[in-house]
Tab-separated table of C-alpha atoms in Angstrom:
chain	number	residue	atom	x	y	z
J	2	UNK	CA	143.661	70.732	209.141
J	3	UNK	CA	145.420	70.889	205.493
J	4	UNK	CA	143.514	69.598	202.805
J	5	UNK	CA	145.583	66.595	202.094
J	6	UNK	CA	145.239	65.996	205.642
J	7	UNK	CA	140.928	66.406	205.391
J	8	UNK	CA	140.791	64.629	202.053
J	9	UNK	CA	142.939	61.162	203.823
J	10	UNK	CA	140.735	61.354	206.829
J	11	UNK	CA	138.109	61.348	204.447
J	12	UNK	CA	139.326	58.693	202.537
J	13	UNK	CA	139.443	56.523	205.495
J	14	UNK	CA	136.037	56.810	206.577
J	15	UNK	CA	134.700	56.031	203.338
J	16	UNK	CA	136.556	52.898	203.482
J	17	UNK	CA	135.768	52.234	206.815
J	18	UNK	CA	132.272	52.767	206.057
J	19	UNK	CA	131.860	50.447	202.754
J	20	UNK	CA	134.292	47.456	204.127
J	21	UNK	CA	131.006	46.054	205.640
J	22	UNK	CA	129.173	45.971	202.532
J	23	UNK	CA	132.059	43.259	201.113
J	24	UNK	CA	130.888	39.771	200.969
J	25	UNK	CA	131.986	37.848	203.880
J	26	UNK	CA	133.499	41.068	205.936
J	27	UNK	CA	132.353	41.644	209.111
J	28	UNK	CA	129.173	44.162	209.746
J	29	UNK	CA	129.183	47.235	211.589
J	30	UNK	CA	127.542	46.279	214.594
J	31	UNK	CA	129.540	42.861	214.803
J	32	UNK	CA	132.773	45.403	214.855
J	33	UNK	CA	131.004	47.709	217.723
J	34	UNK	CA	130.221	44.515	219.448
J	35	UNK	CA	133.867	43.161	219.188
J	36	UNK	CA	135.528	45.957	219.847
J	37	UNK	CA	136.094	45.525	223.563
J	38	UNK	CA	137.460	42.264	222.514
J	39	UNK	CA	139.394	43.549	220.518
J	40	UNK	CA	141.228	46.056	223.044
J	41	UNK	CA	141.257	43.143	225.903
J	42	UNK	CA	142.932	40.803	223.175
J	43	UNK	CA	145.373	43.642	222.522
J	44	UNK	CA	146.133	44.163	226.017
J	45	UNK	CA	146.334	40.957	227.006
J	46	UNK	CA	148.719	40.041	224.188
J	47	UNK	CA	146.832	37.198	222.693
J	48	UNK	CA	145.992	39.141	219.453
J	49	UNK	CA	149.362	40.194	217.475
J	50	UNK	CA	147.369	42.603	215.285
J	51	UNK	CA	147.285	45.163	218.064
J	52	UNK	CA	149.910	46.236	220.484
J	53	UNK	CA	149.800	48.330	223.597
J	54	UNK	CA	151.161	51.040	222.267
J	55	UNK	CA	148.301	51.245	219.659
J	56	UNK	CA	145.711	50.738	222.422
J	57	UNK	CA	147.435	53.720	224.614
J	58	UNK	CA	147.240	55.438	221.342
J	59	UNK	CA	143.330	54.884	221.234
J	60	UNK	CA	142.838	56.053	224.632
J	61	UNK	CA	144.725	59.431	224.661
J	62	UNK	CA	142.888	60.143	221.289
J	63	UNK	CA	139.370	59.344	222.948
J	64	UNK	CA	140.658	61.487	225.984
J	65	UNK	CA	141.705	64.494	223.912
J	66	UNK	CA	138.240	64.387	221.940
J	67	UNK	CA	136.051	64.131	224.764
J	68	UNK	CA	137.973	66.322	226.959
J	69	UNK	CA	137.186	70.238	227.614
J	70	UNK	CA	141.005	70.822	227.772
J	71	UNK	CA	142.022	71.812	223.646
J	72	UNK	CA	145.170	72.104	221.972
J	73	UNK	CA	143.428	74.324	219.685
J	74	UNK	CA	140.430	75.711	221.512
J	75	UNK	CA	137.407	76.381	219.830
J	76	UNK	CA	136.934	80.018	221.288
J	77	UNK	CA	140.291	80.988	220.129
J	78	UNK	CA	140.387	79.384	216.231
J	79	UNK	CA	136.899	78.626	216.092
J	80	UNK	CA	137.512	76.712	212.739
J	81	UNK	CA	140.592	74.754	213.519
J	82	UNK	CA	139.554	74.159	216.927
J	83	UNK	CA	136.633	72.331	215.841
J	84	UNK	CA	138.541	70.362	212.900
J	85	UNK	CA	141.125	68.734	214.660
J	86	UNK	CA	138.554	67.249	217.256
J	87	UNK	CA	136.153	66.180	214.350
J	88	UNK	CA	139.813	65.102	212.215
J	89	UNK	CA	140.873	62.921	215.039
J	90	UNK	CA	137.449	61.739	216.309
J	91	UNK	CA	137.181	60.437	212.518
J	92	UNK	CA	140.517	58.838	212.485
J	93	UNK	CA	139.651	56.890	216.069
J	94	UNK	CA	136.697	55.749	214.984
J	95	UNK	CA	137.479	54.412	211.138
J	96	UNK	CA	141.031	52.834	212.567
J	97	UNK	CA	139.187	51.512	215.554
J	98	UNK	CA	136.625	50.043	213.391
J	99	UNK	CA	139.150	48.531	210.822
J	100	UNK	CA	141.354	47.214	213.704
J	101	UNK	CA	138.234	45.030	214.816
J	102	UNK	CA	137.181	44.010	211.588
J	103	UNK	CA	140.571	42.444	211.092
J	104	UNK	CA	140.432	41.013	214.777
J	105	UNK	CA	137.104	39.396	213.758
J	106	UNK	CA	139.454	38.051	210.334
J	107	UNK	CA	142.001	36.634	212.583
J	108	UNK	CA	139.697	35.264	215.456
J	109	UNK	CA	137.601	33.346	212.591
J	110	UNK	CA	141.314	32.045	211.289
J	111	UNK	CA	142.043	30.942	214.238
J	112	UNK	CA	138.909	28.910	215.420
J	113	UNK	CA	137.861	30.177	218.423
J	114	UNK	CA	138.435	28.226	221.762
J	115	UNK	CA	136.473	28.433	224.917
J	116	UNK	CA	138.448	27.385	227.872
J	117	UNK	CA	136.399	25.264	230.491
J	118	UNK	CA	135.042	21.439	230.527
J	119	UNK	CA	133.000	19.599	228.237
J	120	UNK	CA	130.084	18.368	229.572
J	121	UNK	CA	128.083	15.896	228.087
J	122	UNK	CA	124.127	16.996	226.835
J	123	UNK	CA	121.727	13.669	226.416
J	124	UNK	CA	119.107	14.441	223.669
J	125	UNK	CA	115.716	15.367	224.438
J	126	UNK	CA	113.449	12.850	224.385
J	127	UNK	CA	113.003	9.109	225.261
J	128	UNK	CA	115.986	7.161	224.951
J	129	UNK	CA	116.515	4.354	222.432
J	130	UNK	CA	115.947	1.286	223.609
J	131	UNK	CA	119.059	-1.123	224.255
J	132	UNK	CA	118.891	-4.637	222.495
């Protein structure tokens, strides 16, 4: 990983990790907990913010981090090999983080709806008596 490369990956997960501490921005565990929102909104089309494409792009990166199978195996470039996992597990997780922060923006914009019927509640307690 060149250093421009380390020092933008770096960038991004200092911003990733401060955008919670803005007024009004979403926290980090309401971004965890949206995130499979998020990716269903994405796929499903309903959010514009994030295609399918994107989402693919998510998946192969979580496959290629989790997965024994390297580009750049560890054994062989023991530096590098470690780098670009810990380079692209950064980027995943600061863009995946972002990408449901501004979900959680648009959502709010939108005003949530809950499809189903309304069903009327009666208060607790006695009723009020009728004149």
């Amino acid at each position: 990983m060149r250093k421009s490369q380390r020092t933008a990956a770096a960038a991004a997960a200092w911003r990733a990790a401060r955008e919670p501490d803005r007024p009004g921005s979403p926290g980090l565990g309401e971004r965890l907990a949206a995130l499979p929102r998020t990716l269903r909104a994405g796929l499903g089309g309903e959010y514009p913010g994030l295609g399918k494409g994107k989402v693919l792009l998510y998946l192969v990166a979580l496959i290629y981090v989790v997965s024994p199978i390297d580009a750049l195996p560890e054994m062989l470039v023991p530096f590098l090999g470690f780098a670009d996992d810990v380079g692209l597990a950064v980027w995943l997780t600061t863009s995946a983080l972002s990408e449901s922060g501004q979900y959680l923006e648009w959502e709010r914009r939108q005003g949530r709806v809950v499809q189903g019927r309304a069903k009327r509640v009666e208060p607790d307690g006695p009723e009020p008596e009728q004149p």
